[in-house]
Coordinates of N, CA and C in Angstrom, one line a residue:
X1 N 0.8 -1.2 0.0 CA 0.0 0.0 0.0 C 0.9 1.3 0.0
X2 N 1.9 1.2 0.8 CA 2.8 2.4 0.8 C 3.6 2.6 -0.4
X3 N 4.0 1.5 -1.0 CA 4.7 1.6 -2.3 C 3.8 2.2 -3.4
X4 N 2.5 1.8 -3.4 CA 1.5 2.3 -4.3 C 1.3 3.8 -4.0
X5 N 1.3 4.2 -2.7 CA 1.1 5.6 -2.4 C 2.3 6.4 -2.9
X6 N 3.5 5.9 -2.7 CA 4.7 6.7 -3.2 C 4.7 6.8 -4.7
X7 N 4.4 5.8 -5.4 CA 4.3 5.8 -6.9 C 3.3 6.8 -7.4
X8 N 2.1 6.7 -6.8 CA 1.0 7.7 -7.2 C 1.3 9.1 -6.8
X9 N 1.9 9.3 -5.6 CA 2.3 10.6 -5.2 C 3.3 11.2 -6.1
X10 N 4.3 10.5 -6.5 CA 5.4 11.0 -7.4 C 4.8 11.3 -8.7
X11 N 3.9 10.4 -9.2 CA 3.3 10.6 -10.5 C 2.3 11.8 -10.5
X12 N 1.6 12.0 -9.4 CA 0.7 13.1 -9.3 C 1.3 14.5 -9.1
X13 N 2.4 14.5 -8.3 CA 2.9 15.8 -7.8 C 4.4 16.1 -8.3
X14 N 5.0 15.1 -8.8 CA 6.4 15.3 -9.4 C 7.5 15.0 -8.4
X15 N 8.7 15.2 -8.9 CA 9.9 14.8 -8.1 C 10.1 15.8 -6.9
X16 N 9.8 17.0 -7.1 CA 10.0 18.0 -6.0 C 9.1 17.6 -4.8
X17 N 7.8 17.3 -5.0 CA 6.9 17.0 -3.9 C 7.4 15.6 -3.3
X18 N 7.8 14.7 -4.1 CA 8.3 13.4 -3.6 C 9.6 13.7 -2.7
X19 N 10.4 14.6 -3.1 CA 11.6 15.0 -2.3 C 11.2 15.6 -1.0
X20 N 10.1 16.4 -1.0 CA 9.6 17.0 0.2 C 9.1 16.0 1.1
X21 N 8.4 15.0 0.6 CA 7.8 13.9 1.3 C 8.9 13.1 2.0
X22 N 10.0 12.7 1.2 CA 11.1 11.9 1.7 C 11.8 12.7 2.8
X23 N 12.1 14.0 2.6 CA 12.7 14.8 3.6 C 11.9 14.9 4.9
X24 N 10.6 15.1 4.7 CA 9.7 15.2 5.9 C 9.7 13.9 6.7
X25 N 9.6 12.8 6.0 CA 9.6 11.5 6.6 C 10.9 11.3 7.4
X26 N 12.0 11.7 6.8 CA 13.3 11.5 7.5 C 13.5 12.4 8.7
X27 N 13.2 13.7 8.5 CA 13.4 14.6 9.6 C 12.4 14.3 10.8
X28 N 11.2 14.1 10.5 CA 10.2 13.7 11.5 C 10.5 12.4 12.2
X29 N 10.9 11.4 11.4 CA 11.2 10.1 11.9 C 12.4 10.2 12.9
X30 N 13.4 10.9 12.5 CA 14.6 11.0 13.4 C 14.2 11.7 14.7
X31 N 13.5 12.8 14.6 CA 13.2 13.7 15.8 C 12.1 13.0 16.6
X32 N 11.4 12.0 16.2 CA 10.4 11.4 17.0 C 10.9 10.1 17.7
X33 N 12.1 9.7 17.5 CA 12.6 8.5 18.0 C 12.5 8.4 19.5
X34 N 12.7 9.5 20.2 CA 12.7 9.5 21.7 C 11.3 9.3 22.3
X35 N 10.3 9.4 21.4 CA 8.9 9.3 21.9 C 8.6 8.1 22.8
X36 N 9.2 7.0 22.5 CA 8.9 5.8 23.3 C 9.8 5.7 24.5
X37 N 10.9 6.4 24.5 CA 11.9 6.3 25.6 C 12.4 4.9 25.9
X38 N 12.2 4.0 25.0 CA 12.6 2.6 25.2 C 11.6 1.8 26.1
X39 N 10.5 2.5 26.4 CA 9.5 1.9 27.4 C 8.7 0.8 26.7
X40 N 8.6 0.8 25.4 CA 7.7 -0.2 24.8 C 8.4 -1.6 25.0
X41 N 9.7 -1.7 24.9 CA 10.4 -3.0 25.1 C 10.2 -3.4 26.6
X42 N 10.3 -2.5 27.5 CA 10.1 -2.8 28.9 C 8.7 -3.2 29.2
X43 N 7.8 -2.5 28.6 CA 6.3 -2.8 28.7 C 6.0 -4.2 28.2
X44 N 6.6 -4.5 27.0 CA 6.3 -5.9 26.5 C 6.9 -6.9 27.4
X45 N 8.1 -6.7 27.9 CA 8.8 -7.7 28.7 C 7.9 -7.9 30.0
X46 N 7.6 -6.8 30.7 CA 6.8 -6.9 31.9 C 5.4 -7.5 31.7
X47 N 4.8 -7.2 30.6 CA 3.5 -7.8 30.3 C 3.6 -9.3 30.1
X48 N 4.7 -9.7 29.5 CA 4.9 -11.1 29.3 C 5.1 -11.8 30.6
X49 N 5.7 -11.2 31.5 CA 6.0 -11.8 32.9 C 4.7 -11.8 33.7
X50 N 3.9 -10.8 33.6 CA 2.7 -10.6 34.5 C 1.5 -10.1 33.7
X51 N 1.0 -10.9 32.8 CA -0.2 -10.4 32.0 C -1.4 -10.0 32.9
X52 N -1.5 -10.6 34.0 CA -2.7 -10.2 34.9 C -2.6 -8.8 35.4
X53 N -1.4 -8.2 35.4 CA -1.1 -6.8 35.8 C -1.1 -5.8 34.6
X54 N -1.7 -6.2 33.5 CA -1.6 -5.4 32.3 C -2.0 -4.0 32.5
X55 N -3.1 -3.8 33.2 CA -3.6 -2.4 33.4 C -2.6 -1.5 34.1
X56 N -2.0 -2.0 35.2 CA -1.1 -1.2 36.0 C 0.2 -1.0 35.2
X57 N 0.7 -2.1 34.6 CA 2.0 -2.0 33.9 C 1.9 -1.0 32.7
X58 N 0.8 -1.1 31.9 CA 0.7 -0.2 30.8 C 0.4 1.2 31.2
X59 N -0.3 1.4 32.3 CA -0.6 2.7 32.8 C 0.6 3.4 33.3
X60 N 1.6 2.7 33.8 CA 2.8 3.3 34.3 C 3.6 4.0 33.2
X61 N 3.5 3.6 32.0 CA 4.2 4.2 30.9 C 3.6 5.4 30.2
X62 N 2.3 5.6 30.5 CA 1.5 6.6 29.8 C 2.1 8.0 30.0
X63 N 2.3 8.5 31.2 CA 2.7 9.8 31.4 C 4.1 10.1 30.8
X64 N 5.1 9.2 31.0 CA 6.4 9.5 30.4 C 6.4 9.5 28.9
X65 N 5.6 8.6 28.3 CA 5.5 8.6 26.8 C 4.8 9.8 26.3
X66 N 3.7 10.2 27.0 CA 3.0 11.4 26.5 C 3.9 12.7 26.6
X67 N 4.7 12.8 27.7 CA 5.6 13.9 27.9 C 6.7 13.9 26.8
X68 N 7.2 12.7 26.5 CA 8.2 12.5 25.5 C 7.6 12.9 24.1
X69 N 6.4 12.6 23.9 CA 5.7 12.9 22.6 C 5.6 14.4 22.5
X70 N 5.3 15.1 23.6 CA 5.2 16.6 23.5 C 6.6 17.2 23.3
X71 N 7.6 16.6 23.9 CA 9.0 17.1 23.6 C 9.3 16.8 22.2
X72 N 9.0 15.7 21.6 CA 9.2 15.3 20.2 C 8.5 16.3 19.3
X73 N 7.3 16.7 19.6 CA 6.6 17.6 18.8 C 7.3 19.0 18.8
X74 N 7.7 19.4 20.0 CA 8.5 20.6 20.1 C 9.8 20.6 19.3
X75 N 10.5 19.5 19.3 CA 11.7 19.4 18.5 C 11.4 19.5 17.0
X76 N 10.3 18.8 16.6 CA 10.0 18.8 15.2 C 9.6 20.2 14.7
X77 N 8.8 20.9 15.5 CA 8.4 22.3 15.2 C 9.7 23.2 15.2
X78 N 10.5 23.1 16.2 CA 11.7 23.9 16.3 C 12.6 23.7 15.1
X79 N 12.9 22.5 14.8 CA 13.8 22.2 13.7 C 13.2 22.7 12.4
X80 N 11.9 22.6 12.2 CA 11.3 23.1 10.9 C 11.4 24.6 10.9
X81 N 11.3 25.3 12.0 CA 11.3 26.7 12.0 C 12.8 27.2 11.8
X82 N 13.7 26.5 12.4 CA 15.1 26.9 12.3 C 15.7 26.6 10.9
X83 N 15.4 25.5 10.3 CA 16.1 25.0 9.1 C 15.4 25.1 7.8
X84 N 14.1 25.4 7.9 CA 13.3 25.4 6.6 C 12.5 26.7 6.5
X85 N 12.4 27.1 5.3 CA 11.6 28.3 4.9 C 10.1 28.0 5.0
X86 N 9.3 29.0 5.3 CA 7.9 28.8 5.3 C 7.5 28.2 3.9
X87 N 6.5 27.3 3.9 CA 6.1 26.7 2.7 C 5.8 25.2 2.8
X88 N 5.7 24.6 1.7 CA 5.2 23.2 1.6 C 6.2 22.2 2.4
X89 N 7.5 22.5 2.3 CA 8.4 21.6 3.0 C 8.2 21.6 4.5
X90 N 8.1 22.8 5.1 CA 7.8 23.0 6.5 C 6.5 22.3 6.9
X91 N 5.5 22.5 6.1 CA 4.2 21.9 6.4 C 4.2 20.4 6.3
X92 N 5.0 19.9 5.3 CA 5.1 18.4 5.2 C 5.8 17.9 6.5
X93 N 6.8 18.6 7.0 CA 7.5 18.1 8.2 C 6.5 18.1 9.4
X94 N 5.7 19.1 9.5 CA 4.7 19.1 10.6 C 3.7 18.0 10.5
X95 N 3.3 17.8 9.3 CA 2.3 16.7 9.0 C 2.9 15.3 9.3
X96 N 4.1 15.1 8.8 CA 4.7 13.8 9.0 C 5.2 13.7 10.4
X97 N 5.5 14.8 11.0 CA 5.9 14.8 12.5 C 4.7 14.3 13.3
X98 N 3.5 14.8 13.0 CA 2.3 14.4 13.7 C 2.1 12.9 13.5
X99 N 2.3 12.4 12.3 CA 2.1 11.0 12.0 C 3.1 10.2 12.8
X100 N 4.4 10.5 12.8 CA 5.4 9.7 13.4 C 5.2 9.7 14.9
X101 N 4.8 10.8 15.5 CA 4.5 10.8 17.0 C 3.3 9.9 17.3
X102 N 2.2 10.0 16.5 CA 1.1 9.1 16.7 C 1.4 7.6 16.5
X103 N 2.2 7.3 15.5 CA 2.6 5.9 15.2 C 3.5 5.4 16.3
X104 N 4.4 6.2 16.8 CA 5.2 5.8 17.9 C 4.4 5.6 19.2
X105 N 3.5 6.4 19.5 CA 2.6 6.2 20.6 C 1.8 4.9 20.4
X106 N 1.4 4.7 19.2 CA 0.6 3.4 18.9 C 1.5 2.2 19.2
X107 N 2.8 2.3 19.2 CA 3.6 1.1 19.4 C 3.5 0.7 20.9
X108 N 3.1 1.6 21.8 CA 2.9 1.2 23.2 C 1.6 0.3 23.2
X109 N 0.7 0.6 22.4 CA -0.5 -0.3 22.3 C -0.1 -1.6 21.7
X110 N 0.8 -1.6 20.7 CA 1.2 -2.9 20.1 C 2.0 -3.7 21.1
X111 N 2.7 -3.0 22.1 CA 3.4 -3.8 23.1 C 2.4 -4.5 24.0
X112 N 1.2 -4.0 24.2 CA 0.2 -4.7 25.0 C -0.2 -6.0 24.3
X113 N -0.4 -5.9 23.0 CA -0.8 -7.1 22.3 C 0.4 -8.1 22.3
X114 N 1.6 -7.7 22.1 CA 2.8 -8.5 22.1 C 3.0 -9.2 23.4
X115 N 2.8 -8.4 24.5 CA 3.0 -8.9 25.8 C 2.0 -10.0 26.2
X116 N 0.8 -10.0 25.5 CA -0.2 -11.0 25.7 C -0.1 -12.1 24.6
X117 N 0.9 -12.0 23.7 CA 1.1 -12.9 22.6 C -0.1 -13.0 21.7
X118 N -0.7 -11.8 21.4 CA -1.8 -11.8 20.5 C -1.6 -10.7 19.4
X119 N -0.6 -11.0 18.6 CA -0.2 -10.0 17.6 C -1.0 -10.0 16.3
X120 N -1.9 -11.0 16.1 CA -2.7 -11.1 14.9 C -3.6 -9.9 14.8
X121 N -4.2 -9.5 16.0 CA -5.1 -8.3 16.0 C -4.3 -7.1 15.6
X122 N -3.2 -6.9 16.2 CA -2.4 -5.7 15.9 C -2.0 -5.7 14.5
X123 N -1.6 -6.8 13.9 CA -1.2 -6.9 12.5 C -2.3 -6.5 11.6
X124 N -3.6 -6.9 12.0 CA -4.7 -6.5 11.2 C -5.0 -5.0 11.3
X125 N -4.8 -4.4 12.5 CA -4.9 -3.0 12.6 C -3.9 -2.2 11.8
X126 N -2.7 -2.7 11.9 CA -1.6 -2.0 11.1 C -1.9 -2.1 9.6
X127 N -2.3 -3.2 9.1 CA -2.6 -3.4 7.7 C -3.8 -2.4 7.3
X128 N -4.8 -2.3 8.1 CA -5.9 -1.4 7.8 C -5.4 0.0 7.8
X129 N -4.5 0.3 8.7 CA -3.9 1.7 8.8 C -3.1 2.0 7.5
X130 N -2.4 1.1 6.9 CA -1.6 1.3 5.7 C -2.6 1.4 4.5
X131 N -3.5 0.6 4.4 CA -4.5 0.6 3.4 C -5.3 1.9 3.5
X132 N -5.7 2.3 4.7 CA -6.4 3.6 4.9 C -5.7 4.8 4.4
X133 N -4.3 4.8 4.6 CA -3.5 5.9 4.0 C -3.7 5.9 2.5
X134 N -3.6 4.8 1.9 CA -3.7 4.7 0.4 C -5.1 5.1 0.0
X135 N -6.1 4.7 0.6 CA -7.5 5.0 0.2 C -7.8 6.5 0.3
X136 N -7.3 7.1 1.4 CA -7.5 8.6 1.6 C -6.7 9.3 0.5
X137 N -5.5 8.9 0.3 CA -4.7 9.5 -0.7 C -5.3 9.4 -2.1
X138 N -5.9 8.3 -2.4 CA -6.6 8.1 -3.7 C -7.7 9.1 -3.8
X139 N -8.4 9.4 -2.8 CA -9.5 10.4 -2.8 C -8.8 11.8 -3.1
X140 N -7.7 12.0 -2.5 CA -7.0 13.3 -2.8 C -6.4 13.4 -4.2
X141 N -5.9 12.3 -4.7 CA -5.4 12.3 -6.1 C -6.5 12.6 -7.1
X142 N -7.7 11.9 -6.8 CA -8.8 12.1 -7.7 C -9.5 13.5 -7.5
X143 N -9.4 14.0 -6.3 CA -10.0 15.3 -6.0 C -9.2 16.5 -6.2
X144 N -8.0 16.3 -6.8 CA -7.1 17.3 -7.1 C -6.6 18.1 -5.8
X145 N -6.4 17.4 -4.7 CA -5.9 18.0 -3.5 C -4.4 18.4 -3.8
X146 N -3.9 19.4 -3.1 CA -2.5 19.7 -3.2 C -1.7 18.6 -2.4
X147 N -0.4 18.6 -2.6 CA 0.5 17.5 -2.1 C 0.4 17.5 -0.6
X148 N 0.4 18.6 0.1 CA 0.4 18.6 1.6 C -0.9 18.1 2.1
X149 N -2.0 18.4 1.4 CA -3.3 17.9 1.9 C -3.4 16.4 1.8
X150 N -2.8 15.8 0.7 CA -2.8 14.4 0.6 C -2.0 13.7 1.7
X151 N -0.9 14.4 2.1 CA -0.1 13.8 3.2 C -0.9 13.8 4.5
X152 N -2.0 14.5 4.7 CA -2.8 14.5 5.9 C -3.4 13.1 6.1
X153 N -3.4 12.2 5.1 CA -3.8 10.9 5.2 C -3.0 10.1 6.3
X154 N -1.7 10.5 6.4 CA -0.8 9.8 7.3 C -1.3 10.1 8.8
X155 N -1.3 11.3 9.3 CA -1.7 11.5 10.7 C -3.1 11.1 10.9
X156 N -4.0 11.2 9.9 CA -5.4 10.8 10.1 C -5.4 9.3 10.5
X157 N -4.7 8.5 9.7 CA -4.7 7.1 9.9 C -3.8 6.7 11.1
X158 N -2.8 7.5 11.4 CA -2.0 7.3 12.6 C -2.9 7.4 13.9
X159 N -3.8 8.4 13.9 CA -4.7 8.6 15.0 C -5.7 7.5 15.0
X160 N -6.2 7.0 13.9 CA -7.1 5.9 13.8 C -6.4 4.6 14.4
X161 N -5.2 4.4 14.0 CA -4.5 3.2 14.5 C -4.3 3.3 16.0
X162 N -3.9 4.5 16.6 CA -3.8 4.6 18.0 C -5.1 4.4 18.7
X163 N -6.2 5.1 18.2 CA -7.5 5.0 18.8 C -8.1 3.6 18.7
X164 N -8.0 3.0 17.6 CA -8.5 1.6 17.4 C -7.7 0.6 18.2
X165 N -6.4 0.7 18.2 CA -5.6 -0.2 19.1 C -5.9 0.0 20.5
X166 N -6.1 1.3 21.0 CA -6.4 1.5 22.4 C -7.7 0.9 22.7
X167 N -8.7 1.1 21.9 CA -10.1 0.6 22.1 C -10.1 -0.9 22.2
X168 N -9.4 -1.6 21.3 CA -9.4 -3.1 21.3 C -8.6 -3.6 22.5
X169 N -7.5 -3.0 22.7 CA -6.7 -3.5 23.9 C -7.4 -3.2 25.2
X170 N -8.1 -2.1 25.3 CA -8.8 -1.8 26.5 C -9.9 -2.7 26.8
X171 N -10.6 -3.1 25.7 CA -11.7 -4.1 25.8 C -11.2 -5.5 26.2
X172 N -10.0 -5.8 25.6 CA -9.5 -7.2 25.9 C -8.8 -7.3 27.2
X173 N -8.0 -6.2 27.5 CA -7.1 -6.3 28.7 C -7.4 -5.3 29.8
X174 N -8.4 -4.5 29.6 CA -8.8 -3.5 30.5 C -8.0 -2.2 30.2
X175 N -8.7 -1.1 30.6 CA -8.1 0.2 30.3 C -6.9 0.4 31.3
X176 N -5.8 1.0 30.8 CA -4.6 1.2 31.6 C -5.0 2.0 32.8
X177 N -4.4 1.7 34.0 CA -4.6 2.5 35.2 C -3.4 3.5 35.3
X178 N -3.7 4.7 35.2 CA -2.7 5.8 35.3 C -2.0 5.7 36.6
X179 N -0.7 5.6 36.5 CA 0.1 5.5 37.8 C 1.6 5.5 37.4
X180 N 2.4 5.6 38.5 CA 3.8 5.6 38.3 C 4.5 4.4 38.8
X181 N 3.8 3.4 39.1 CA 4.5 2.2 39.6 C 3.8 1.0 39.4

């Protein structure tokens, strides 16, 4: 789905827009790395050890990851303001930054499924997320949206992945209990 997206995006908007997309993905991807703080690996390990404590264990990581996501958003905005002129490139960085932050936060939800050894559901959610990006983009290509508006498919589906994963995991394992320990 993402290969089809890139091919259609390049064909619809040209090499310059594809370059902006690639640059935005790279900048946003690098600056969003700290969002998980390595907690997803710890979360998965601890959930595997004590699946009955899923709500408490997953709740303990929420505040640090949310704070790190806010810091990541600040870094993305600051970098775009410092290094890029106003225009489509800066907008693409903000859009892809939002996507990367949402996708990294969604990995905390994926860790819950992995900790319970039930990755089939998460895999289906991720597949739907990728196909959703392509379907929204197809609407944009057909509707003559500009290149940055088509990129909005990414954070829209990133939010859907996070929300859908949260809903399914909360139904299966219980909503996380906010806490520090």
